[in-house]
């Protein structure tokens, strides 16, 4: 099976991070940015790095952008360029287009013009930081929709030493424990008799309001 090929457009902090991580995982990565300086800085870390205007359809066509499996549009402040680039990629027939959005309105426009996935790195990081500040045992927090999320909670205090029947999380909080991670082992769909140990990580899904109730009930 051929390795997936990725292109990342926009070498700001987010785009650079994505490009470097994909490259470190062994994928072919094309980095694109209008700035020669940014391209020089990333060139040694990716497969190819090119200075080009992503709003120029002919420039993207010449780069063979349609041959890439996934294109990440990580353009930061210039919303107009982000939207135009996405439109061009769609017209060129790129199989999967992932776009960074600056705000909710920007995200709605990107969805309407055909972005396959819209991400909000600043908003999502803000969510994670806020939840970690309130409850230091919340390791991660991921939105699934406007109403539902998944959180990773470190088992400490009153959680430890009890099984899922005793904790009765579903009845008390309306949340479901999807999995329990213990060191390198992942217990998918744990049984009600599984006992929680110090340092376990619970992967919990539920309505945002219910998750908040649970995290406040078990502060570190």
PDB file of C-alpha atoms in Angstrom:
ATOM      1  CA  UNK A   1       0.000   0.000   0.000  1.00  0.00           C
ATOM      2  CA  UNK A   2       1.413   3.380  -1.025  1.00  0.00           C
ATOM      3  CA  UNK A   3       2.181   5.909   1.675  1.00  0.00           C
ATOM      4  CA  UNK A   4      -0.205   8.832   1.889  1.00  0.00           C
ATOM      5  CA  UNK A   5       1.141  12.129   0.631  1.00  0.00           C
ATOM      6  CA  UNK A   6       0.331  15.362   2.442  1.00  0.00           C
ATOM      7  CA  UNK A   7       0.600  19.022   1.498  1.00  0.00           C
ATOM      8  CA  UNK A   8       0.451  21.743   4.126  1.00  0.00           C
ATOM      9  CA  UNK A   9      -0.254  25.308   3.021  1.00  0.00           C
ATOM     10  CA  UNK A  10       0.768  28.065   5.440  1.00  0.00           C
ATOM     11  CA  UNK A  11       3.894  27.718   7.555  1.00  0.00           C
ATOM     12  CA  UNK A  12       2.788  29.592  10.654  1.00  0.00           C
ATOM     13  CA  UNK A  13       3.082  27.883  14.041  1.00  0.00           C
ATOM     14  CA  UNK A  14       0.194  25.518  13.418  1.00  0.00           C
ATOM     15  CA  UNK A  15       1.101  24.608   9.838  1.00  0.00           C
ATOM     16  CA  UNK A  16       4.765  24.112  10.717  1.00  0.00           C
ATOM     17  CA  UNK A  17       3.830  21.853  13.624  1.00  0.00           C
ATOM     18  CA  UNK A  18       1.552  19.721  11.424  1.00  0.00           C
ATOM     19  CA  UNK A  19       4.134  19.451   8.634  1.00  0.00           C
ATOM     20  CA  UNK A  20       6.974  18.513  10.996  1.00  0.00           C
ATOM     21  CA  UNK A  21       4.887  15.906  12.821  1.00  0.00           C
ATOM     22  CA  UNK A  22       3.665  14.253   9.605  1.00  0.00           C
ATOM     23  CA  UNK A  23       7.224  14.184   8.293  1.00  0.00           C
ATOM     24  CA  UNK A  24       8.537  12.660  11.524  1.00  0.00           C
ATOM     25  CA  UNK A  25       5.913   9.904  11.135  1.00  0.00           C
ATOM     26  CA  UNK A  26       7.472   8.977   7.811  1.00  0.00           C
ATOM     27  CA  UNK A  27       5.028  10.570   5.360  1.00  0.00           C
ATOM     28  CA  UNK A  28       5.912  12.571   2.270  1.00  0.00           C
ATOM     29  CA  UNK A  29       5.107  16.209   3.008  1.00  0.00           C
ATOM     30  CA  UNK A  30       5.025  19.231   0.724  1.00  0.00           C
ATOM     31  CA  UNK A  31       5.210  22.536   2.604  1.00  0.00           C
ATOM     32  CA  UNK A  32       3.874  25.634   0.819  1.00  0.00           C
ATOM     33  CA  UNK A  33       4.077  29.262   1.915  1.00  0.00           C
ATOM     34  CA  UNK A  34       4.303  32.619   0.175  1.00  0.00           C
ATOM     35  CA  UNK A  35       7.243  33.570   2.396  1.00  0.00           C
ATOM     36  CA  UNK A  36      10.695  32.493   1.184  1.00  0.00           C
ATOM     37  CA  UNK A  37      12.034  32.823   4.714  1.00  0.00           C
ATOM     38  CA  UNK A  38       9.485  30.422   6.187  1.00  0.00           C
ATOM     39  CA  UNK A  39      10.132  27.936   3.389  1.00  0.00           C
ATOM     40  CA  UNK A  40      13.876  28.069   4.091  1.00  0.00           C
ATOM     41  CA  UNK A  41      13.221  27.417   7.780  1.00  0.00           C
ATOM     42  CA  UNK A  42      11.078  24.311   7.128  1.00  0.00           C
ATOM     43  CA  UNK A  43      12.924  22.949   4.068  1.00  0.00           C
ATOM     44  CA  UNK A  44      15.216  20.543   5.944  1.00  0.00           C
ATOM     45  CA  UNK A  45      12.338  19.056   7.939  1.00  0.00           C
ATOM     46  CA  UNK A  46       9.961  18.011   5.123  1.00  0.00           C
ATOM     47  CA  UNK A  47      10.168  16.166   1.783  1.00  0.00           C
ATOM     48  CA  UNK A  48       9.649  19.272  -0.356  1.00  0.00           C
ATOM     49  CA  UNK A  49       9.196  22.956   0.477  1.00  0.00           C
ATOM     50  CA  UNK A  50       8.032  25.518  -2.085  1.00  0.00           C
ATOM     51  CA  UNK A  51       7.365  29.239  -1.992  1.00  0.00           C
ATOM     52  CA  UNK A  52       4.089  29.845  -3.842  1.00  0.00           C
ATOM     53  CA  UNK A  53       0.893  31.877  -3.717  1.00  0.00           C
ATOM     54  CA  UNK A  54      -1.850  29.403  -2.796  1.00  0.00           C
ATOM     55  CA  UNK A  55      -4.515  31.680  -4.291  1.00  0.00           C
ATOM     56  CA  UNK A  56      -2.902  31.229  -7.720  1.00  0.00           C
ATOM     57  CA  UNK A  57      -4.653  28.240  -9.311  1.00  0.00           C
ATOM     58  CA  UNK A  58      -1.960  27.738 -11.951  1.00  0.00           C
ATOM     59  CA  UNK A  59       0.770  27.699  -9.302  1.00  0.00           C
ATOM     60  CA  UNK A  60      -1.037  24.958  -7.355  1.00  0.00           C
ATOM     61  CA  UNK A  61      -1.758  23.027 -10.528  1.00  0.00           C
ATOM     62  CA  UNK A  62       1.946  23.191 -11.477  1.00  0.00           C
ATOM     63  CA  UNK A  63       2.833  21.730  -8.069  1.00  0.00           C
ATOM     64  CA  UNK A  64       0.612  18.737  -8.793  1.00  0.00           C
ATOM     65  CA  UNK A  65      -1.503  19.501  -5.748  1.00  0.00           C
ATOM     66  CA  UNK A  66      -4.352  17.272  -6.970  1.00  0.00           C
ATOM     67  CA  UNK A  67      -2.039  14.250  -6.608  1.00  0.00           C
ATOM     68  CA  UNK A  68      -1.802  14.659  -2.838  1.00  0.00           C
ATOM     69  CA  UNK A  69      -4.113  12.541  -0.686  1.00  0.00           C
ATOM     70  CA  UNK A  70      -4.688  15.274   1.906  1.00  0.00           C
ATOM     71  CA  UNK A  71      -4.095  19.023   1.800  1.00  0.00           C
ATOM     72  CA  UNK A  72      -4.086  20.996   5.055  1.00  0.00           C
ATOM     73  CA  UNK A  73      -4.853  24.703   4.673  1.00  0.00           C
ATOM     74  CA  UNK A  74      -3.225  26.287   7.712  1.00  0.00           C
ATOM     75  CA  UNK A  75      -3.386  29.928   6.608  1.00  0.00           C
ATOM     76  CA  UNK A  76      -3.697  32.065   9.711  1.00  0.00           C
ATOM     77  CA  UNK A  77      -4.948  35.641   9.669  1.00  0.00           C
ATOM     78  CA  UNK A  78      -5.884  36.053   6.000  1.00  0.00           C
ATOM     79  CA  UNK A  79      -9.412  34.636   5.917  1.00  0.00           C
ATOM     80  CA  UNK A  80      -9.945  35.636   2.268  1.00  0.00           C
ATOM     81  CA  UNK A  81      -6.857  33.682   1.179  1.00  0.00           C
ATOM     82  CA  UNK A  82      -7.953  30.702   3.251  1.00  0.00           C
ATOM     83  CA  UNK A  83     -11.377  30.626   1.573  1.00  0.00           C
ATOM     84  CA  UNK A  84     -10.028  31.192  -1.942  1.00  0.00           C
ATOM     85  CA  UNK A  85      -7.363  28.512  -1.494  1.00  0.00           C
ATOM     86  CA  UNK A  86     -10.013  26.041  -0.315  1.00  0.00           C
ATOM     87  CA  UNK A  87     -12.196  26.811  -3.333  1.00  0.00           C
ATOM     88  CA  UNK A  88      -9.294  26.280  -5.720  1.00  0.00           C
ATOM     89  CA  UNK A  89      -8.330  22.971  -4.079  1.00  0.00           C
ATOM     90  CA  UNK A  90     -11.939  21.813  -4.339  1.00  0.00           C
ATOM     91  CA  UNK A  91     -12.093  22.745  -8.029  1.00  0.00           C
ATOM     92  CA  UNK A  92      -8.805  20.930  -8.684  1.00  0.00           C
ATOM     93  CA  UNK A  93     -10.250  17.743  -7.201  1.00  0.00           C
ATOM     94  CA  UNK A  94      -8.088  17.299  -4.108  1.00  0.00           C
ATOM     95  CA  UNK A  95      -9.452  14.172  -2.331  1.00  0.00           C
ATOM     96  CA  UNK A  96      -9.389  15.537   1.239  1.00  0.00           C
ATOM     97  CA  UNK A  97      -9.140  19.175   2.330  1.00  0.00           C
ATOM     98  CA  UNK A  98      -8.574  20.021   6.006  1.00  0.00           C
ATOM     99  CA  UNK A  99      -8.795  23.730   6.840  1.00  0.00           C
ATOM    100  CA  UNK A 100      -7.901  25.748   9.914  1.00  0.00           C
ATOM    101  CA  UNK A 101     -10.625  28.257  10.813  1.00  0.00           C
ATOM    102  CA  UNK A 102     -10.059  31.495  12.685  1.00  0.00           C
ATOM    103  CA  UNK A 103     -13.596  31.745  14.086  1.00  0.00           C
ATOM    104  CA  UNK A 104     -17.059  30.171  13.869  1.00  0.00           C
ATOM    105  CA  UNK A 105     -18.194  32.302  10.896  1.00  0.00           C
ATOM    106  CA  UNK A 106     -15.040  31.436   8.974  1.00  0.00           C
ATOM    107  CA  UNK A 107     -15.708  27.762   9.777  1.00  0.00           C
ATOM    108  CA  UNK A 108     -19.290  27.941   8.473  1.00  0.00           C
ATOM    109  CA  UNK A 109     -18.117  29.414   5.172  1.00  0.00           C
ATOM    110  CA  UNK A 110     -15.436  26.720   4.819  1.00  0.00           C
ATOM    111  CA  UNK A 111     -18.006  23.990   5.421  1.00  0.00           C
ATOM    112  CA  UNK A 112     -20.346  25.488   2.821  1.00  0.00           C
ATOM    113  CA  UNK A 113     -17.676  25.644   0.115  1.00  0.00           C
ATOM    114  CA  UNK A 114     -16.705  22.009   0.582  1.00  0.00           C
ATOM    115  CA  UNK A 115     -13.917  21.659   3.167  1.00  0.00           C
ATOM    116  CA  UNK A 116     -13.897  18.022   4.294  1.00  0.00           C
ATOM    117  CA  UNK A 117     -12.940  18.951   7.853  1.00  0.00           C
ATOM    118  CA  UNK A 118     -12.692  22.295   9.622  1.00  0.00           C
ATOM    119  CA  UNK A 119     -10.528  22.598  12.711  1.00  0.00           C
ATOM    120  CA  UNK A 120     -10.297  25.308  15.351  1.00  0.00           C
ATOM    121  CA  UNK A 121      -6.860  24.886  16.968  1.00  0.00           C
ATOM    122  CA  UNK A 122      -7.002  28.057  19.074  1.00  0.00           C
ATOM    123  CA  UNK A 123     -10.533  27.349  20.325  1.00  0.00           C
ATOM    124  CA  UNK A 124      -9.778  23.683  21.007  1.00  0.00           C
ATOM    125  CA  UNK A 125      -6.581  24.535  22.866  1.00  0.00           C
ATOM    126  CA  UNK A 126      -8.528  27.105  24.875  1.00  0.00           C
ATOM    127  CA  UNK A 127     -11.017  24.389  25.860  1.00  0.00           C
ATOM    128  CA  UNK A 128      -8.238  22.069  26.986  1.00  0.00           C
ATOM    129  CA  UNK A 129      -6.479  24.766  28.998  1.00  0.00           C
ATOM    130  CA  UNK A 130      -9.705  25.929  30.672  1.00  0.00           C
ATOM    131  CA  UNK A 131     -10.675  22.406  31.726  1.00  0.00           C
ATOM    132  CA  UNK A 132      -7.163  21.688  32.968  1.00  0.00           C
ATOM    133  CA  UNK A 133      -7.188  24.868  35.038  1.00  0.00           C
ATOM    134  CA  UNK A 134     -10.485  23.905  36.674  1.00  0.00           C
ATOM    135  CA  UNK A 135      -9.538  20.229  37.129  1.00  0.00           C
ATOM    136  CA  UNK A 136      -5.825  19.392  36.792  1.00  0.00           C
ATOM    137  CA  UNK A 137      -6.745  15.708  36.402  1.00  0.00           C
ATOM    138  CA  UNK A 138      -8.425  16.457  33.051  1.00  0.00           C
ATOM    139  CA  UNK A 139      -5.708  15.506  30.556  1.00  0.00           C
ATOM    140  CA  UNK A 140      -7.581  16.143  27.322  1.00  0.00           C
ATOM    141  CA  UNK A 141     -10.946  17.436  26.151  1.00  0.00           C
ATOM    142  CA  UNK A 142     -12.252  16.978  22.614  1.00  0.00           C
ATOM    143  CA  UNK A 143     -15.481  18.329  21.123  1.00  0.00           C
ATOM    144  CA  UNK A 144     -17.549  15.796  19.184  1.00  0.00           C
ATOM    145  CA  UNK A 145     -20.380  18.222  18.401  1.00  0.00           C
ATOM    146  CA  UNK A 146     -22.021  21.330  19.822  1.00  0.00           C
ATOM    147  CA  UNK A 147     -23.409  19.266  22.695  1.00  0.00           C
ATOM    148  CA  UNK A 148     -21.152  16.236  23.227  1.00  0.00           C
ATOM    149  CA  UNK A 149     -17.484  15.809  24.084  1.00  0.00           C
ATOM    150  CA  UNK A 150     -14.905  13.254  25.146  1.00  0.00           C
ATOM    151  CA  UNK A 151     -12.593  13.858  28.077  1.00  0.00           C
ATOM    152  CA  UNK A 152      -9.598  11.988  29.454  1.00  0.00           C
ATOM    153  CA  UNK A 153      -9.570  12.006  33.252  1.00  0.00           C
ATOM    154  CA  UNK A 154      -6.694  10.871  35.435  1.00  0.00           C
ATOM    155  CA  UNK A 155      -7.943   8.587  38.198  1.00  0.00           C
ATOM    156  CA  UNK A 156      -7.120  10.125  41.581  1.00  0.00           C
ATOM    157  CA  UNK A 157      -8.750  10.550  44.993  1.00  0.00           C
ATOM    158  CA  UNK A 158     -12.265   9.157  45.332  1.00  0.00           C
ATOM    159  CA  UNK A 159     -12.162   7.371  41.967  1.00  0.00           C
ATOM    160  CA  UNK A 160      -9.387   5.022  43.043  1.00  0.00           C
ATOM    161  CA  UNK A 161     -10.222   1.618  44.510  1.00  0.00           C
ATOM    162  CA  UNK A 162     -13.792   1.499  43.230  1.00  0.00           C
ATOM    163  CA  UNK A 163     -15.249  -0.438  40.332  1.00  0.00           C
ATOM    164  CA  UNK A 164     -17.592   1.067  37.756  1.00  0.00           C
ATOM    165  CA  UNK A 165     -20.666  -0.365  39.505  1.00  0.00           C
ATOM    166  CA  UNK A 166     -19.745   1.395  42.741  1.00  0.00           C
ATOM    167  CA  UNK A 167     -18.940   4.674  40.997  1.00  0.00           C
ATOM    168  CA  UNK A 168     -22.252   4.510  39.069  1.00  0.00           C
ATOM    169  CA  UNK A 169     -21.035   7.218  36.679  1.00  0.00           C
ATOM    170  CA  UNK A 170     -23.794   6.700  34.120  1.00  0.00           C
ATOM    171  CA  UNK A 171     -26.614   7.087  36.638  1.00  0.00           C
ATOM    172  CA  UNK A 172     -25.002   9.928  38.604  1.00  0.00           C
ATOM    173  CA  UNK A 173     -23.681  12.033  35.733  1.00  0.00           C
ATOM    174  CA  UNK A 174     -25.202  10.674  32.511  1.00  0.00           C
ATOM    175  CA  UNK A 175     -21.719   9.909  31.159  1.00  0.00           C
ATOM    176  CA  UNK A 176     -20.228   6.684  29.807  1.00  0.00           C
ATOM    177  CA  UNK A 177     -16.732   5.331  30.468  1.00  0.00           C
ATOM    178  CA  UNK A 178     -15.697   4.169  26.986  1.00  0.00           C
ATOM    179  CA  UNK A 179     -12.251   2.873  27.925  1.00  0.00           C
ATOM    180  CA  UNK A 180      -9.649   2.720  30.675  1.00  0.00           C
ATOM    181  CA  UNK A 181      -5.966   3.163  29.831  1.00  0.00           C
ATOM    182  CA  UNK A 182      -3.461   1.650  32.255  1.00  0.00           C
ATOM    183  CA  UNK A 183       0.149   2.270  31.270  1.00  0.00           C
ATOM    184  CA  UNK A 184       0.412   0.909  27.705  1.00  0.00           C
ATOM    185  CA  UNK A 185      -2.760  -1.193  27.909  1.00  0.00           C
ATOM    186  CA  UNK A 186      -6.142   0.050  26.687  1.00  0.00           C
ATOM    187  CA  UNK A 187      -9.262  -1.639  28.066  1.00  0.00           C
ATOM    188  CA  UNK A 188     -12.004  -0.942  25.509  1.00  0.00           C
ATOM    189  CA  UNK A 189     -15.585  -1.241  26.841  1.00  0.00           C
ATOM    190  CA  UNK A 190     -14.578  -2.045  30.423  1.00  0.00           C
ATOM    191  CA  UNK A 191     -16.845  -4.311  32.434  1.00  0.00           C
ATOM    192  CA  UNK A 192     -18.826  -2.973  35.432  1.00  0.00           C
ATOM    193  CA  UNK A 193     -16.572  -5.004  37.763  1.00  0.00           C
ATOM    194  CA  UNK A 194     -13.329  -3.398  36.573  1.00  0.00           C
ATOM    195  CA  UNK A 195     -11.670  -1.645  39.492  1.00  0.00           C
ATOM    196  CA  UNK A 196      -9.993   1.739  39.046  1.00  0.00           C
ATOM    197  CA  UNK A 197      -6.344   2.008  40.075  1.00  0.00           C
ATOM    198  CA  UNK A 198      -4.250   5.079  40.862  1.00  0.00           C
ATOM    199  CA  UNK A 199      -2.930   6.545  37.612  1.00  0.00           C
ATOM    200  CA  UNK A 200      -5.540   4.959  35.341  1.00  0.00           C
ATOM    201  CA  UNK A 201      -6.867   7.236  32.607  1.00  0.00           C
ATOM    202  CA  UNK A 202     -10.628   7.131  32.021  1.00  0.00           C
ATOM    203  CA  UNK A 203     -11.920   8.003  28.543  1.00  0.00           C
ATOM    204  CA  UNK A 204     -15.424   9.372  29.123  1.00  0.00           C
ATOM    205  CA  UNK A 205     -18.081  10.525  26.648  1.00  0.00           C
ATOM    206  CA  UNK A 206     -21.163  12.561  27.456  1.00  0.00           C
ATOM    207  CA  UNK A 207     -23.103  15.794  27.158  1.00  0.00           C
ATOM    208  CA  UNK A 208     -20.864  18.761  27.929  1.00  0.00           C
ATOM    209  CA  UNK A 209     -22.967  19.795  30.915  1.00  0.00           C
ATOM    210  CA  UNK A 210     -22.744  16.294  32.381  1.00  0.00           C
ATOM    211  CA  UNK A 211     -18.993  16.079  31.816  1.00  0.00           C
ATOM    212  CA  UNK A 212     -18.574  19.379  33.647  1.00  0.00           C
ATOM    213  CA  UNK A 213     -20.583  18.035  36.603  1.00  0.00           C
ATOM    214  CA  UNK A 214     -18.373  14.976  36.732  1.00  0.00           C
ATOM    215  CA  UNK A 215     -15.071  16.838  36.542  1.00  0.00           C
ATOM    216  CA  UNK A 216     -16.180  19.186  39.315  1.00  0.00           C
ATOM    217  CA  UNK A 217     -17.235  16.206  41.444  1.00  0.00           C
ATOM    218  CA  UNK A 218     -13.734  14.715  41.229  1.00  0.00           C
ATOM    219  CA  UNK A 219     -11.242  17.579  41.538  1.00  0.00           C
ATOM    220  CA  UNK A 220      -7.650  16.496  41.965  1.00  0.00           C
TER     221      UNK A 220
END
